[in-house]
Coordinates of C-alpha atoms and ligand atoms in Angstrom, one line a residue:
X1 CA 70.4 111.6 30.6
X2 CA 72.3 111.5 33.9
X3 CA 74.8 108.9 35.1
X4 CA 73.6 109.9 39.3
X5 CA 70.9 111.7 40.7
X6 CA 72.6 116.1 42.5
X7 CA 72.1 113.4 46.0
X8 CA 73.8 110.6 44.1
X9 CA 77.2 111.0 44.4
X10 CA 79.3 110.3 47.4
X11 CA 83.5 110.5 47.8
X12 CA 83.1 106.9 46.6
X13 CA 82.8 108.0 43.1
X14 CA 86.1 110.2 43.5
X15 CA 88.0 110.0 39.9
X16 CA 85.1 108.9 38.4
X17 CA 83.1 111.3 35.6
X18 CA 79.8 111.6 35.9
X19 CA 76.7 113.1 34.0
X20 CA 73.9 115.3 35.9
X21 CA 70.9 116.8 34.9
X22 CA 69.5 119.0 37.2
X23 CA 67.6 122.7 38.0
X24 CA 70.4 125.8 39.0
X25 CA 70.0 126.1 42.7
X26 CA 71.7 129.3 42.7
X27 CA 75.7 130.2 41.8
X28 CA 78.7 131.6 43.1
X29 CA 80.7 134.4 41.4
X30 CA 84.5 133.9 42.5
X31 CA 85.3 136.2 39.9
X32 CA 87.3 135.2 37.4
X33 CA 85.6 132.3 35.6
X34 CA 86.4 130.2 38.6
X35 CA 81.8 129.7 39.1
X36 CA 80.2 128.0 42.1
X37 CA 76.6 126.2 40.9
X38 CA 74.5 124.1 42.8
X39 CA 72.8 122.1 41.0
X40 CA 69.5 120.4 42.3
X41 CA 67.3 118.0 41.1
X42 CA 63.9 115.6 42.9
X43 CA 66.5 113.9 45.3
X44 CA 69.0 116.3 46.4
X45 CA 71.6 118.5 45.0
X46 CA 75.5 119.0 44.3
X47 CA 78.3 121.7 43.5
X48 CA 79.5 122.3 40.7
X49 CA 82.8 123.5 39.8
X50 CA 83.8 125.6 36.7
X51 CA 87.5 126.6 36.5
X52 CA 88.3 128.8 34.6
X53 CA 91.9 126.9 33.6
X54 CA 89.9 123.8 32.2
X55 CA 87.8 125.6 29.6
X56 CA 87.1 129.9 29.6
X57 CA 84.2 129.1 27.4
X58 CA 82.5 126.6 30.1
X59 CA 83.2 129.7 32.2
X60 CA 81.4 131.8 30.5
X61 CA 78.5 130.1 29.4
X62 CA 77.7 129.6 33.4
X63 CA 78.6 133.0 34.0
X64 CA 75.1 133.8 32.0
X65 CA 72.7 131.3 34.0
X66 CA 70.5 132.2 35.7
X67 CA 68.1 130.6 39.3
X68 CA 66.3 127.3 37.4
X69 CA 68.3 126.6 34.4
X70 CA 68.0 124.0 33.6
X71 CA 71.8 121.9 32.3
X72 CA 74.0 119.5 32.3
X73 CA 76.8 118.3 32.6
X74 CA 79.8 115.7 33.1
X75 CA 82.9 115.8 34.9
X76 CA 84.3 114.9 37.6
X77 CA 84.1 114.0 41.4
X78 CA 86.5 114.6 43.4
X79 CA 86.6 115.6 47.3
X80 CA 85.8 119.2 48.5
X81 CA 89.3 120.9 49.1
X82 CA 90.6 121.9 51.8
X83 CA 90.9 126.3 52.3
X84 CA 93.4 127.9 53.6
X85 CA 93.2 124.9 56.9
X86 CA 89.8 125.3 56.9
X87 CA 87.7 121.5 56.3
X88 CA 85.2 122.6 52.8
X89 CA 82.9 120.0 53.5
X90 CA 78.9 121.2 53.9
X91 CA 77.8 119.1 56.2
X92 CA 74.1 119.7 55.8
X93 CA 73.8 117.4 52.3
X94 CA 73.8 114.2 51.4
X95 CA 76.7 115.1 49.2
X96 CA 78.5 117.5 50.9
X97 CA 82.4 116.3 50.7
X98 CA 82.9 116.3 47.0
X99 CA 81.9 117.8 44.0
X100 CA 81.7 117.7 40.4
X101 CA 84.5 119.7 37.9
X102 CA 83.0 120.4 35.2
X103 CA 84.3 119.4 31.5
X104 CA 80.6 119.6 30.2
X105 CA 77.9 121.9 29.7
X106 CA 74.8 121.6 28.3
X107 CA 72.4 124.0 28.4
X108 CA 69.2 122.7 28.2
X109 CA 67.0 125.0 29.0
X110 CA 66.6 128.8 30.4
X111 CA 64.3 130.0 33.1
X112 CA 62.9 133.7 32.7
X113 CA 63.4 135.5 36.4
X114 CA 61.7 133.6 38.3
X115 CA 58.0 134.9 40.0
X116 CA 59.8 134.1 43.9
X117 CA 62.3 132.0 45.1
X118 CA 62.0 129.2 45.2
X119 CA 65.2 128.2 48.1
X120 CA 63.0 131.0 50.5
X121 CA 59.6 130.4 52.3
X122 CA 57.0 132.5 50.4
X123 CA 54.3 134.0 52.9
X124 CA 52.0 134.7 49.7
X125 CA 50.0 131.4 48.9
X126 CA 48.1 132.7 46.2
X127 CA 51.8 133.3 44.7
X128 CA 52.5 130.0 44.8
X129 CA 49.2 128.6 43.5
X130 CA 49.5 131.0 40.8
X131 CA 52.9 128.8 39.4
X132 CA 52.4 125.8 41.8
X133 CA 54.3 124.2 39.1
X134 CA 57.3 126.2 40.3
X135 CA 56.1 125.8 43.8
X136 CA 56.5 122.1 43.9
X137 CA 60.1 122.2 43.4
X138 CA 61.2 123.7 46.6
X139 CA 62.0 121.0 48.2
X140 CA 60.2 120.8 51.2
X141 CA 57.1 120.2 48.7
X142 CA 58.8 117.6 47.1
X143 CA 59.6 116.0 50.2
X144 CA 55.1 116.2 51.2
X145 CA 55.1 114.6 47.6
X146 CA 57.0 111.4 48.3
X147 CA 56.0 110.9 51.7
X148 CA 52.2 111.4 50.6
X149 CA 53.2 108.8 47.7
X150 CA 54.8 106.4 50.8
X151 CA 51.6 106.2 52.4
X152 CA 49.3 105.7 49.0
X153 CA 52.1 102.3 49.1
X154 CA 51.5 101.5 52.3
X155 CA 48.7 101.6 52.7
X156 CA 47.7 99.3 48.8
X157 CA 50.7 97.3 50.6
X158 CA 48.8 96.7 54.3
X159 CA 45.9 96.6 52.4
X160 CA 46.9 94.0 49.6
X161 CA 48.8 91.3 52.5
X162 CA 44.9 91.5 54.0
X163 CA 43.0 89.8 50.9
X164 CA 41.3 93.3 50.5
X165 CA 41.0 94.3 46.1
X166 CA 40.9 97.5 44.7
X167 CA 38.1 98.3 43.5
X168 CA 37.3 101.5 41.4
X169 CA 33.7 103.2 41.5
X170 CA 31.8 105.6 40.1
X171 CA 33.0 109.6 39.5
X172 CA 29.4 109.7 38.2
X173 CA 26.9 109.1 39.8
X174 CA 23.4 110.3 42.0
X175 CA 22.1 112.7 43.9
X176 CA 21.0 112.3 47.4
X177 CA 20.0 114.0 50.1
X178 CA 21.8 113.6 52.9
X179 CA 25.1 115.1 53.5
X180 CA 26.7 118.4 52.2
X181 CA 25.8 120.6 48.8
X182 CA 26.5 117.9 45.1
X183 CA 28.2 119.1 42.5
X184 CA 26.5 118.3 39.0
X185 CA 27.7 117.4 35.9
X186 CA 24.5 118.0 32.9
X187 CA 23.0 114.6 30.9
X188 CA 24.0 115.5 27.3
X189 CA 22.6 112.2 27.0
X190 CA 19.4 112.5 29.6
X191 CA 18.2 116.3 28.6
X192 CA 17.6 118.1 31.8
X193 CA 18.9 115.0 34.6
X194 CA 22.3 115.5 36.8
X195 CA 24.8 113.2 37.9
X196 CA 26.4 114.0 41.4
X197 CA 29.9 113.7 42.1
X198 CA 30.2 111.7 45.0
X199 CA 30.5 113.0 48.1
X200 CA 32.2 109.5 49.2
X201 CA 31.9 106.1 48.0
X202 CA 29.4 105.5 50.4
X203 CA 26.2 103.6 48.9
X204 CA 28.7 101.8 46.1
X205 CA 31.5 100.0 49.1
X206 CA 28.3 98.8 50.0
X207 CA 27.3 97.6 47.3
X208 CA 29.9 96.0 46.4
X209 CA 29.4 94.0 49.8
X210 CA 26.4 93.0 48.5
X211 CA 28.0 91.4 45.7
X212 CA 30.2 89.1 47.6
X213 CA 33.6 91.0 47.5
X214 CA 34.7 90.3 50.9
X215 CA 37.5 93.7 51.6
X216 CA 37.3 96.7 49.3
X217 CA 39.4 99.6 48.9
X218 CA 40.0 102.6 46.6
X219 CA 42.1 105.1 46.6
X220 CA 39.5 107.5 46.6
X221 CA 38.5 110.8 45.0
X222 CA 34.9 112.8 46.7
X223 CA 33.6 115.9 46.7
X224 CA 31.3 118.2 48.2
X225 CA 30.7 121.9 47.6
X226 CA 31.0 122.4 50.1
X227 CA 31.8 126.6 51.8
X228 CA 36.3 126.2 52.5
X229 CA 38.2 126.0 55.5
X230 CA 41.6 126.0 56.3
X231 CA 41.6 121.9 55.8
X232 CA 39.0 121.3 54.0
X233 CA 38.5 121.1 49.7
X234 CA 35.9 120.3 47.6
X235 CA 37.7 117.9 45.9
X236 CA 39.5 115.4 48.6
X237 CA 40.7 111.8 49.1
X238 CA 39.9 109.0 51.8
X239 CA 41.3 106.3 51.8
X240 CA 38.0 104.0 51.5
X241 CA 37.7 100.7 53.5
X242 CA 35.1 97.6 53.5
X243 CA 34.8 94.6 54.5
X244 CA 32.1 91.7 55.2
X245 CA 31.4 88.7 58.2
X246 CA 33.8 92.2 59.8
X247 CA 32.5 93.6 64.1
X248 CA 33.8 97.5 65.2
X249 CA 37.0 95.9 66.6
X250 CA 37.9 93.6 63.1
X251 CA 37.1 97.1 61.6
X252 CA 39.5 99.3 64.3
X253 CA 42.3 96.2 64.5
X254 CA 43.0 96.7 60.4
X255 CA 43.2 100.6 61.3
X256 CA 45.6 101.3 63.9
X257 CA 47.7 97.9 61.8
X258 CA 47.0 100.2 58.8
X259 CA 48.5 103.7 60.7
X260 CA 51.1 102.2 62.9
X261 CA 52.7 101.4 59.0
X262 CA 51.1 104.1 57.4
X263 CA 53.1 106.4 60.3
X264 CA 56.0 103.7 60.3
X265 CA 57.5 103.6 56.4
X266 CA 56.9 106.9 56.2
X267 CA 58.4 109.2 58.5
X268 CA 60.1 105.9 61.2
X269 CA 57.5 106.8 64.4
X270 CA 56.4 104.1 66.3
X271 CA 52.0 104.6 66.6
X272 CA 51.3 102.1 69.9
X273 CA 49.5 99.0 68.7
X274 CA 46.5 99.4 70.2
X275 CA 45.1 103.2 70.5
X276 CA 42.6 104.3 73.9
X277 CA 40.0 104.5 73.2
X278 CA 37.2 107.4 74.7
X279 CA 32.8 107.4 73.8
X280 CA 32.1 110.5 72.4
X281 CA 29.6 111.1 76.2
X282 CA 32.8 111.1 77.9
X283 CA 35.2 112.9 75.2
X284 CA 32.6 115.6 75.1
X285 CA 32.6 115.4 78.9
X286 CA 35.7 116.0 79.4
X287 CA 37.8 117.3 76.8
X288 CA 34.4 119.4 75.1
X289 CA 35.6 117.9 71.7
X290 CA 34.4 114.7 69.7
X291 CA 38.0 115.1 68.3
X292 CA 39.8 116.1 71.1
X293 CA 43.8 116.6 72.0
X294 CA 44.9 114.7 74.6
X295 CA 48.3 115.7 75.1
X296 CA 47.3 117.7 76.9
X297 CA 45.2 118.0 80.5
X298 CA 42.5 121.5 80.7
X299 CA 39.9 118.9 82.0
X300 CA 36.6 119.9 82.1
X301 CA 34.7 120.0 84.7
X302 CA 31.2 118.8 86.2
X303 CA 30.7 122.1 89.0
X304 CA 26.7 121.1 89.1
X305 CA 26.5 119.9 92.2
X306 CA 28.8 123.3 93.6
X307 CA 25.5 124.9 92.4
X308 CA 22.7 123.3 92.9
X309 CA 21.2 125.5 94.8
X310 CA 22.4 128.6 93.9
X311 CA 20.7 132.4 93.7
X312 CA 23.2 133.1 90.2
X313 CA 20.7 133.1 87.5
X314 CA 22.6 131.8 85.1
X315 CA 23.8 128.9 86.9
X316 CA 20.1 128.3 88.3
X317 CA 18.6 128.7 85.5
X318 CA 21.2 126.2 83.9
X319 CA 20.5 123.4 86.0
X320 CA 16.7 123.5 86.5
X321 CA 16.1 124.7 82.1
X322 CA 18.0 120.8 82.7
X323 CA 21.9 121.6 81.1
X324 CA 25.5 121.2 83.4
X325 CA 28.0 124.0 84.9
X326 CA 31.5 123.0 83.6
X327 CA 35.1 124.5 84.0
X328 CA 38.1 124.2 83.3
X329 CA 41.0 125.3 85.8
X330 CA 43.8 126.8 83.5
X331 CA 46.4 126.5 86.0
X332 CA 49.0 129.6 85.5
X333 CA 46.7 131.0 82.9
X334 CA 45.8 134.2 85.5
X335 CA 48.1 136.5 84.6
X336 CA 45.9 135.8 80.2
X337 CA 45.5 139.0 79.3
X338 CA 42.3 141.3 78.4
X339 CA 42.8 140.6 74.5
X340 CA 43.4 136.8 75.0
X341 CA 39.7 137.0 77.5
X342 CA 38.9 139.1 75.2
X343 CA 39.0 136.1 71.6
X344 CA 37.9 133.4 74.5
X345 CA 35.0 135.1 74.8
X346 CA 34.7 135.5 71.0
X347 CA 35.3 132.7 70.7
X348 CA 33.3 130.8 73.3
X349 CA 29.9 133.5 71.6
X350 CA 30.5 131.9 68.2
X351 CA 29.6 128.8 69.5
X352 CA 26.5 129.8 71.1
X353 CA 27.5 131.2 74.7
X354 CA 25.6 133.8 76.2
X355 CA 29.3 135.3 77.2
X356 CA 32.1 134.1 78.5
X357 CA 32.9 133.8 82.9
X358 CA 35.9 133.6 84.5
X359 CA 37.9 134.4 87.6
X360 CA 41.7 134.7 87.6
X361 CA 43.3 133.4 91.1
X362 CA 45.8 136.9 92.0
X363 CA 45.9 135.1 95.9
X364 CA 45.3 131.7 97.6
X365 CA 41.7 132.6 98.8
X366 CA 38.4 133.6 96.8
X367 CA 38.8 138.0 98.6
X368 CA 41.7 137.8 96.9
X369 CA 40.2 136.0 93.0
X370 CA 39.0 139.0 90.0
X371 CA 35.7 138.2 88.3
X372 CA 32.8 138.7 86.6
X373 CA 30.7 136.5 88.8
X374 CA 32.0 136.0 91.8
X375 CA 30.2 138.6 94.0
X376 CA 26.8 136.9 92.9
X377 CA 28.9 133.5 94.3
X378 CA 28.2 132.8 98.8
X379 CA 31.3 132.2 100.8
X380 CA 29.4 128.8 101.2
X381 CA 29.8 128.1 96.9
X382 CA 32.9 129.7 96.8
X383 CA 35.0 127.3 99.0
X384 CA 33.3 124.0 97.0
X385 CA 34.6 125.6 94.1
X386 CA 37.6 126.3 94.8
X387 CA 38.4 122.8 96.9
X388 CA 36.3 121.2 93.2
X389 CA 38.9 123.4 91.3
X390 CA 41.5 123.2 93.1
X391 CA 42.0 127.1 92.9
X392 CA 45.7 128.1 93.9
X393 CA 46.2 131.2 93.2
X394 CA 48.0 131.7 89.2
X395 CA 44.6 130.5 87.1
X396 CA 42.3 130.7 85.6
X397 CA 38.9 129.7 85.8
X398 CA 36.7 129.5 82.9
X399 CA 33.1 128.5 83.3
X400 CA 30.7 127.4 80.7
X401 CA 26.4 127.2 82.4
X402 CA 23.5 126.6 79.8
X403 CA 22.3 123.0 77.5
X404 CA 24.7 120.3 77.2
X405 CA 26.3 120.1 73.3
X406 CA 27.1 123.8 74.3
X407 CA 28.7 123.4 76.9
X408 CA 31.1 120.9 75.7
X409 CA 31.4 123.0 72.7
X410 CA 32.3 126.3 74.3
X411 CA 35.0 124.9 76.5
X412 CA 36.7 122.2 74.3
X413 CA 37.5 125.7 72.5
X414 CA 37.8 127.9 75.2
X415 CA 40.2 124.2 76.5
X416 CA 42.5 124.8 73.0
X417 CA 42.8 127.6 73.8
X418 CA 44.2 127.7 77.1
X419 CA 46.5 125.1 75.7
X420 CA 48.1 127.7 72.6
X421 CA 48.1 130.9 75.4
X422 CA 50.1 128.6 78.5
X423 CA 52.4 126.8 74.7
X424 CA 52.1 123.6 76.2
X425 CA 52.1 122.2 73.1
X426 CA 56.0 123.6 72.3
X427 CA 58.4 121.3 71.1
X428 CA 55.8 118.0 71.4
X429 CA 56.7 115.7 69.1
X430 CA 54.0 112.9 70.5
X431 CA 51.4 111.3 68.1
X432 CA 47.6 111.0 70.8
X433 CA 46.0 108.3 69.0
X434 CA 43.3 107.8 70.2
X435 CA 39.2 106.1 69.0
X436 CA 36.4 107.8 69.9
X437 CA 33.1 105.3 69.9
X438 CA 29.3 105.3 70.6
X439 CA 28.7 107.8 68.2
X440 CA 24.5 108.7 69.2
X441 CA 22.6 107.4 66.5
X442 CA 20.8 111.0 65.3
X443 CA 20.6 115.1 65.7
X444 CA 17.5 116.4 66.9
X445 CA 17.9 119.9 64.2
X446 CA 16.0 122.5 66.5
X447 CA 15.6 125.0 63.6
X448 CA 14.7 122.2 61.3
X449 CA 12.4 120.5 63.9
X450 CA 13.8 116.6 61.9
X451 CA 16.8 113.9 63.0
X452 CA 20.0 113.9 60.7
X453 CA 22.1 111.2 60.6
X454 CA 25.5 111.4 63.1
X455 CA 27.7 109.9 60.8
X456 CA 25.0 109.0 57.6
X457 CA 22.2 107.0 57.3
X458 CA 23.8 103.3 57.1
X459 CA 25.1 103.2 60.5
X460 CA 23.7 100.6 61.9
X461 CA 22.4 101.6 66.1
X462 CA 24.0 99.3 69.1
X463 CA 21.9 96.0 69.7
X464 CA 20.0 97.5 72.4
X465 CA 18.7 100.6 70.6
X466 CA 17.6 98.2 66.9
X467 CA 13.8 98.6 68.5
X468 CA 14.2 101.6 69.3
X469 CA 14.6 102.9 66.0
X470 CA 12.3 99.9 65.3
X471 CA 9.8 101.7 67.3
X472 CA 10.3 105.6 66.6
X473 CA 11.9 106.3 69.4
X474 CA 14.4 108.6 68.6
X475 CA 16.4 110.0 71.6
X476 CA 19.5 108.8 72.9
X477 CA 20.0 106.0 69.8
X478 CA 23.4 105.2 70.1
X479 CA 25.3 104.3 66.8
X480 CA 28.2 101.9 66.4
X481 CA 30.2 104.4 64.4
X482 CA 33.9 104.9 66.0
X483 CA 35.9 107.7 64.9
X484 CA 39.9 107.9 64.8
X485 CA 41.4 111.0 66.0
X486 CA 45.0 112.5 65.8
X487 CA 46.6 115.0 68.4
X488 CA 42.7 116.6 67.3
X489 CA 42.6 115.6 64.5
X490 CA 40.0 113.8 63.1
X491 CA 41.7 111.5 60.5
X492 CA 38.2 109.8 59.7
X493 CA 35.6 107.6 60.8
X494 CA 33.0 104.6 60.1
X495 CA 31.1 102.9 61.2
X496 CA 29.0 99.0 61.2
X497 CA 26.4 99.4 58.8
X498 CA 22.5 98.2 58.6
X499 CA 22.2 95.1 56.2
X500 CA 18.6 94.6 57.0
X501 CA 16.1 96.3 54.5
X502 CA 13.4 96.3 57.1
X503 CA 16.0 98.7 59.4
X504 CA 17.9 100.9 56.9
X505 CA 13.8 101.2 56.0
X506 CA 13.2 102.7 59.9
X507 CA 16.5 104.3 59.6
X508 CA 15.1 106.1 56.4
X509 CA 11.9 107.2 58.2
X510 CA 13.4 108.1 61.0
X511 CA 15.4 110.4 58.9
X512 CA 12.2 112.2 57.7
X513 CA 13.2 109.9 53.8
X514 CA 9.3 110.1 52.2
X515 CA 8.5 107.1 50.8
X516 CA 8.1 108.1 46.9
X517 CA 11.8 109.0 48.4
X518 CA 12.6 105.5 49.9
X519 CA 12.2 103.9 46.2
X520 CA 13.0 107.2 44.6
X521 CA 16.5 108.0 45.5
X522 CA 17.3 104.7 48.2
X523 CA 15.9 101.8 46.2
X524 CA 18.1 100.1 44.5
X525 CA 20.7 100.0 48.4
X526 CA 16.4 98.6 50.1
X527 CA 16.6 96.3 47.2
X528 CA 20.5 94.5 47.9
X529 CA 19.4 94.2 51.4
X530 CA 16.4 92.7 50.6
X531 CA 18.1 89.4 48.7
X532 CA 20.9 88.0 51.5
X533 CA 23.4 91.2 52.4
X534 CA 26.0 90.6 54.2
X535 CA 26.4 92.0 57.8
X536 CA 29.5 95.2 57.2
X537 CA 31.2 97.9 57.9
X538 CA 34.2 99.8 57.3
X539 CA 36.0 102.9 57.8
X540 CA 37.0 106.0 55.3
X541 CA 40.1 107.8 56.8
X542 CA 41.1 111.3 55.1
X543 CA 44.5 111.4 52.9
X544 CA 45.3 114.4 52.7
X545 CA 45.2 114.7 57.1
X546 CA 47.0 111.5 56.9
X547 CA 49.7 113.5 54.5
X548 CA 48.9 116.3 56.4
X549 CA 50.5 114.9 59.8
X550 CA 53.2 112.3 58.7
X551 CA 54.5 115.6 56.9
X552 CA 53.8 118.3 59.3
X553 CA 52.7 121.0 57.8
X554 CA 49.2 122.6 59.4
X555 CA 47.9 123.1 55.9
X556 CA 46.2 120.5 53.4
X557 CA 47.2 122.3 50.3
X558 CA 50.3 122.0 50.9
X559 CA 49.4 117.8 51.1
X560 CA 47.9 118.3 47.8
X561 CA 50.2 118.4 44.2
X562 CA 47.0 121.0 42.6
X563 CA 44.8 122.5 45.2
X564 CA 41.9 125.0 45.2
X565 CA 42.5 128.8 47.0
X566 CA 39.5 128.4 50.4
X567 CA 37.5 130.1 47.0
X568 CA 37.4 126.8 45.4
X569 CA 39.8 128.9 42.2
X570 CA 42.3 126.8 40.7
X571 CA 44.8 129.7 40.0
X572 CA 47.0 128.1 38.1
X573 CA 44.5 127.3 35.1
X574 CA 41.9 130.0 36.8
X575 CA 38.4 127.2 37.1
X576 CA 36.0 127.1 37.4
X577 CA 35.6 129.3 34.0
X578 CA 32.8 130.4 31.9
X579 CA 32.3 128.1 29.4
X580 CA 30.9 128.9 25.6
X581 CA 27.7 129.3 25.2
X582 CA 27.5 126.3 22.6
X583 CA 28.3 124.6 25.0
X584 CA 26.0 125.2 28.1
X585 CA 23.2 124.1 25.1
X586 CA 24.4 120.9 24.4
X587 CA 23.8 120.6 27.7
X588 CA 20.8 121.5 27.5
X589 CA 21.7 124.5 30.3
X590 CA 21.3 128.1 30.6
X591 CA 23.2 130.0 32.6
X592 CA 20.9 133.0 35.3
X593 CA 24.5 134.5 36.3
X594 CA 25.2 137.4 36.0
X595 CA 27.9 140.0 36.5
X596 CA 28.6 143.4 38.0
X597 CA 30.8 145.5 37.2
X598 CA 33.3 144.3 39.9
X599 CA 33.5 140.9 38.2
X600 CA 31.7 139.1 41.4
X601 CA 28.8 137.0 39.6
X602 CA 24.9 137.6 40.9
X603 CA 22.1 135.5 40.2
X604 CA 20.3 137.3 38.5
X605 CA 16.6 139.2 39.8
X606 CA 14.2 137.6 37.9
X607 CA 12.5 140.3 35.4
X608 CA 8.4 141.7 36.3
X609 CA 6.1 140.9 34.5
Ligands
LIG1 N1 31.3 107.0 53.8 C1 31.8 107.7 55.2 C2 32.6 109.2 55.5 O1 33.0 109.6 54.5 C3 32.8 107.0 56.0 C4 32.4 105.9 56.5 O2 31.1 105.6 57.0 O3 32.9 105.0 55.7 O4 32.7 109.6 56.1

């Protein structure tokens, strides 16, 4: 249907007859039958010219064209002319030195008036999602889809070169108690039983290692029934990797090679050959985050020593309870507005702080500082603070006091807000890749009174901590787990795994899995580990997030062809949707949902007896 794409003609084609097909991007009607059309396809745009002297009929037809009509044109490529001594070249597009003078035209399909323009930014995302098939025609979206393809293609190439096999694992799998909420699929053939959609192919990939596959990968769909945030989707894609006979360094090296090639081959960006590494402990201590953005400083400083004997109850109380006191000196943010300080305080409270103490250094000496807390501090403490944090005129110092986890988390969030207020990242094009290593193995949930796996139950402790796990000493165990971070986003993570039934059993015990559950939920994996399972480890990268960063967007929805909105709805096909009663009956499922007047679904109240 075409000889060239709409990005495919150049000066070399001048004088040739070519056929193009595409969408009418825009029309400029100069009157008297002279009409310019920008014709667009996936690759680009060509200017197509209808001249009345060539065919009045064609010009009349062209007058009727609307945006997004599909047309086919045959014509001759000509150089764009000079008009009144001025060049009419368009340097913005690849075909900008030429145009197509139409001799034949055919309307292939007409378009209704569009719900939104395709050549301008549209703020209403719901509208874009409802008409995603139109939205995808926008050049920015076409570019995102092309880059996403390049990422998966490069991934396949790199891993194939390294001997990895791409293997699919089941989508209909089994629910296990760890992790997020499962999506369930009722089984018609086993009434009352359910499959679960995989949250990740974690167990299957380990079972592949037990099966002697040695090197596995998959571009894997994963499903988690969670409340959605900006960069979460109920279904998402991972680059899932597992290998046998490997160390942490092997997986780290492979991932660095893979990400290096992905960034190079998609956007030509150079990633370092090996990435910096930081332990979880240091990342939290210094940046207040396990996925720190290291493109700027604003470090957290421990100031406990300055307040070792303080009369100020908030500080002394934190230290007495075994906690810590930390501060950030946001240089130059002394002029923060009341609104900005309020916002940071609100964020601190949301993260578990009681408030956010601060000092605005209106001058170099403590006497010039404005602060709700300095009146409780001694002169010695103020001077100690000044030296420790290098407080100068113009600074804003923000404090956190309490248990270590909360203080780090609170100041980590405040740190990002300060960077934003200070515009520290404006124009920054750095790619700061980072490994965060030595994560804790277990986390104690005070509310539930039980231990959870920080990564997942198959993560291996560091060798020094193996015996402690078996002995039931759970506090402070470290994992052979690692996350890869880019500019404050977690791109992925993984671990070296447990491969012995005995150690895995001890891990399940730590997590409160009962003997019965060990058999029913995890019998297969414990079994597999008892028949000569090889040592193995791996990692998964969030493909959507990698694509988001490659494409330079701030939402994963921009890099997913048909995403759900933040209520988990596909606005285009209007799913999820109700199904016929008969369909449910076949599945032995009965809905207890009840629709109130607003159309919201509510669980039905049990009928009074
Ligand atoms: N399956 C893990 C996850 O989805 C990644 C891994 O440990 O390989 O987070």
